Short mmCIF file of C-alpha atoms and ligand atoms in Angstrom, two decimals:
data_model
loop_
_atom_site.label_atom_id
_atom_site.label_comp_id
_atom_site.label_asym_id
_atom_site.label_seq_id
_atom_site.Cartn_x
_atom_site.Cartn_y
_atom_site.Cartn_z
CA MET A 1204 -25.64 6.57 18.33
CA SER A 1205 -23.06 3.82 18.85
CA ALA A 1206 -21.80 3.00 22.34
CA GLU A 1207 -18.57 4.65 23.46
CA THR A 1208 -15.44 2.60 22.80
CA PRO A 1209 -14.47 0.84 26.07
CA GLN A 1210 -10.69 1.42 25.67
CA ILE A 1211 -11.19 4.99 24.51
CA GLU A 1212 -8.51 6.49 26.77
CA GLU A 1213 -5.85 3.97 25.75
CA LEU A 1214 -6.80 4.40 22.10
CA LEU A 1215 -6.49 8.19 22.22
CA GLN A 1216 -3.22 8.07 24.17
CA THR A 1217 -1.74 5.52 21.77
CA ALA A 1218 -2.56 7.66 18.73
CA LEU A 1219 -1.01 10.73 20.38
CA ALA A 1220 2.10 8.80 21.50
CA MET A 1221 2.61 7.21 18.07
CA ARG A 1222 3.28 10.63 16.55
CA ALA A 1223 6.77 10.35 18.05
CA LYS A 1224 7.45 7.29 15.87
CA ALA A 1225 6.56 9.07 12.62
CA TYR A 1226 9.18 9.03 9.87
CA ALA A 1227 8.42 12.43 8.36
CA PRO A 1228 11.69 14.11 7.29
CA TYR A 1229 9.99 15.88 4.34
CA SER A 1230 6.69 17.24 5.66
CA HIS A 1231 7.66 17.38 9.35
CA TYR A 1232 4.00 16.55 9.96
CA GLN A 1233 3.70 13.70 12.44
CA VAL A 1234 0.65 11.45 12.47
CA GLY A 1235 -0.15 8.67 14.93
CA ALA A 1236 -2.99 6.16 14.70
CA ALA A 1237 -4.39 3.46 16.95
CA LEU A 1238 -6.69 0.85 15.43
CA LEU A 1239 -8.97 -1.16 17.72
CA THR A 1240 -10.12 -4.61 16.62
CA ALA A 1241 -13.57 -5.96 17.42
CA GLU A 1242 -11.90 -8.21 20.00
CA GLY A 1243 -10.20 -5.31 21.76
CA LYS A 1244 -6.62 -5.45 20.47
CA ILE A 1245 -4.91 -2.17 19.54
CA TYR A 1246 -2.63 -1.89 16.48
CA PRO A 1247 -0.58 1.33 16.48
CA GLY A 1248 0.71 3.07 13.36
CA CYS A 1249 2.55 6.19 12.20
CA ASN A 1250 3.17 7.89 8.87
CA ILE A 1251 6.22 6.67 6.94
CA GLU A 1252 7.44 9.06 4.26
CA ASN A 1253 9.66 8.44 1.25
CA ALA A 1254 11.96 10.61 -0.88
CA SER A 1255 9.72 9.51 -3.73
CA TYR A 1256 6.72 11.22 -2.13
CA GLY A 1257 4.07 8.95 -3.64
CA ALA A 1258 5.56 5.99 -1.77
CA THR A 1259 4.59 7.56 1.56
CA ASN A 1260 2.27 5.56 3.80
CA CYS A 1261 -0.19 7.30 6.12
CA ALA A 1262 -0.44 6.40 9.81
CA GLU A 1263 -3.93 4.95 9.42
CA ARG A 1264 -2.88 2.60 6.63
CA THR A 1265 0.22 1.54 8.55
CA ALA A 1266 -2.06 0.48 11.40
CA PHE A 1267 -4.51 -1.28 9.08
CA PHE A 1268 -1.84 -3.13 7.13
CA LYS A 1269 -0.13 -4.29 10.31
CA ALA A 1270 -3.43 -5.63 11.63
CA VAL A 1271 -4.63 -7.21 8.39
CA SER A 1272 -1.24 -8.89 7.89
CA GLU A 1273 -1.70 -10.48 11.31
CA GLY A 1274 -5.02 -11.96 10.20
CA GLU A 1275 -7.33 -9.36 11.74
CA ARG A 1276 -10.50 -8.71 9.76
CA HIS A 1277 -12.96 -7.12 12.21
CA PHE A 1278 -12.46 -3.58 13.43
CA ALA A 1279 -14.32 -1.33 15.87
CA SER A 1280 -12.61 2.06 15.73
CA ILE A 1281 -9.50 4.09 15.00
CA ALA A 1282 -8.01 7.16 16.69
CA ILE A 1283 -5.90 9.61 14.67
CA ALA A 1284 -3.69 12.47 15.88
CA GLY A 1285 -1.60 14.69 13.61
CA GLY A 1286 0.22 17.97 13.58
CA PRO A 1287 3.53 19.71 12.93
CA GLU A 1288 6.58 18.03 14.46
CA GLY A 1289 7.38 19.05 18.02
CA GLN A 1290 3.97 20.55 18.73
CA ALA A 1291 0.78 19.24 20.25
CA PRO A 1292 -1.94 18.95 17.57
CA GLU A 1293 -3.70 22.25 17.00
CA ASP A 1294 -6.29 20.85 14.64
CA TYR A 1295 -8.22 17.63 14.27
CA ALA A 1296 -6.38 15.49 11.68
CA TYR A 1297 -8.98 13.90 9.41
CA PRO A 1298 -8.05 10.81 7.37
CA CYS A 1299 -7.15 11.31 3.71
CA GLY A 1300 -9.28 9.87 0.94
CA ILE A 1301 -7.06 6.84 0.36
CA CYS A 1302 -7.22 5.91 4.06
CA ARG A 1303 -11.00 6.31 4.06
CA GLN A 1304 -11.13 3.90 1.12
CA VAL A 1305 -8.99 1.36 3.01
CA MET A 1306 -11.39 1.67 5.95
CA GLN A 1307 -14.26 1.03 3.52
CA GLU A 1308 -12.60 -2.22 2.46
CA PHE A 1309 -12.40 -3.67 5.96
CA CYS A 1310 -15.03 -1.88 8.07
CA GLU A 1311 -18.77 -1.52 8.44
CA LYS A 1312 -20.61 1.79 8.08
CA ASP A 1313 -20.68 2.25 11.87
CA PHE A 1314 -16.89 1.95 12.28
CA LEU A 1315 -15.86 4.83 14.56
CA ILE A 1316 -13.19 7.37 13.67
CA TYR A 1317 -11.83 9.55 16.49
CA VAL A 1318 -9.84 12.62 15.49
CA VAL A 1319 -7.82 13.68 18.49
CA ARG A 1320 -6.25 16.91 19.68
CA SER A 1321 -5.68 15.80 23.27
CA PRO A 1322 -7.01 13.06 25.57
CA LEU A 1323 -9.87 15.37 26.51
CA ASP A 1324 -10.45 16.99 23.15
CA TYR A 1325 -11.58 14.74 20.33
CA ARG A 1326 -14.38 14.30 17.81
CA ARG A 1327 -16.10 11.07 16.89
CA HIS A 1328 -17.49 10.18 13.46
CA THR A 1329 -18.72 7.09 11.71
CA LEU A 1330 -17.15 5.87 8.48
CA GLU A 1331 -20.45 6.51 6.76
CA GLU A 1332 -20.23 10.19 7.75
CA LEU A 1333 -16.70 10.57 6.40
CA LEU A 1334 -17.19 8.43 3.29
CA PRO A 1335 -20.85 8.54 2.21
CA HIS A 1336 -21.82 6.35 -0.75
CA GLY A 1337 -18.39 4.68 -0.65
CA PHE A 1338 -17.32 2.12 -3.22
CA GLY A 1339 -17.04 -1.42 -1.90
CA GLY A 1340 -16.28 -4.84 -3.33
CA GLU A 1341 -19.88 -6.12 -3.17
CA ALA A 1342 -20.68 -4.81 -6.64
CA MET A 1343 -17.90 -6.92 -8.13
CA LEU A 1344 -18.20 -9.94 -5.86
CA ASN A 1345 -21.87 -10.40 -6.83
CA ARG A 1346 -21.00 -10.72 -10.50
CA THR A 1347 -21.14 -14.19 -12.01
CA ASP A 1348 -19.92 -13.34 -15.53
CA PHE A 1349 -16.18 -13.46 -14.89
N1 LIG B 558 -0.83 11.70 6.57
C1 LIG B 558 -1.27 10.68 7.35
O1 LIG B 558 -0.47 9.98 7.99
N2 LIG B 558 -2.60 10.43 7.40
C2 LIG B 558 -3.54 11.13 6.70
O2 LIG B 558 -4.71 10.75 6.71
C3 LIG B 558 -3.15 12.34 5.97
C4 LIG B 558 -1.69 12.55 5.78
C5 LIG B 558 0.63 11.96 6.47
C6 LIG B 558 1.23 11.63 5.14
C7 LIG B 558 2.46 12.52 5.14
O3 LIG B 558 3.51 11.82 5.77
C8 LIG B 558 2.07 13.70 6.00
O4 LIG B 558 0.91 13.32 6.71
C9 LIG B 558 1.79 14.96 5.22
O5 LIG B 558 0.87 14.71 4.21
#
């Protein structure tokens, strides 16, 4: 079992608060995320929808892309909170498959994923639990024939 995240309260509260920043005029489903780097910095994110639905970006990827574009490469955990607009989350909002794959690109197997309903009601998983046998770049990077 990994140690509890030191800034857990701030991480959970940031994910919950970031729901208010969601741009979700189509689904009216607001998602907030808070990504914690290995050095303790938090990058917040929200979902950003588009009239061309496939151009939508999830909250988790918004947080990752903000962090990676600032040069961050080492991550400890992420908190995610989602639910219908104007309501507290009723369910735990698990990351979609594309977001799990982005986590796989930048995180170790023991990266922690908190799905949050309230500051006192959350579940904790590792990336390995949510994306077993994930595809990573090692297979390609070890090749010498291209
Ligand atoms: N969404 C996220 O932000 N994260 C996920 O992991 C799943 C889905 C967003 C995308 C879209 O704006 C809305 O939730 C409904 O799918």
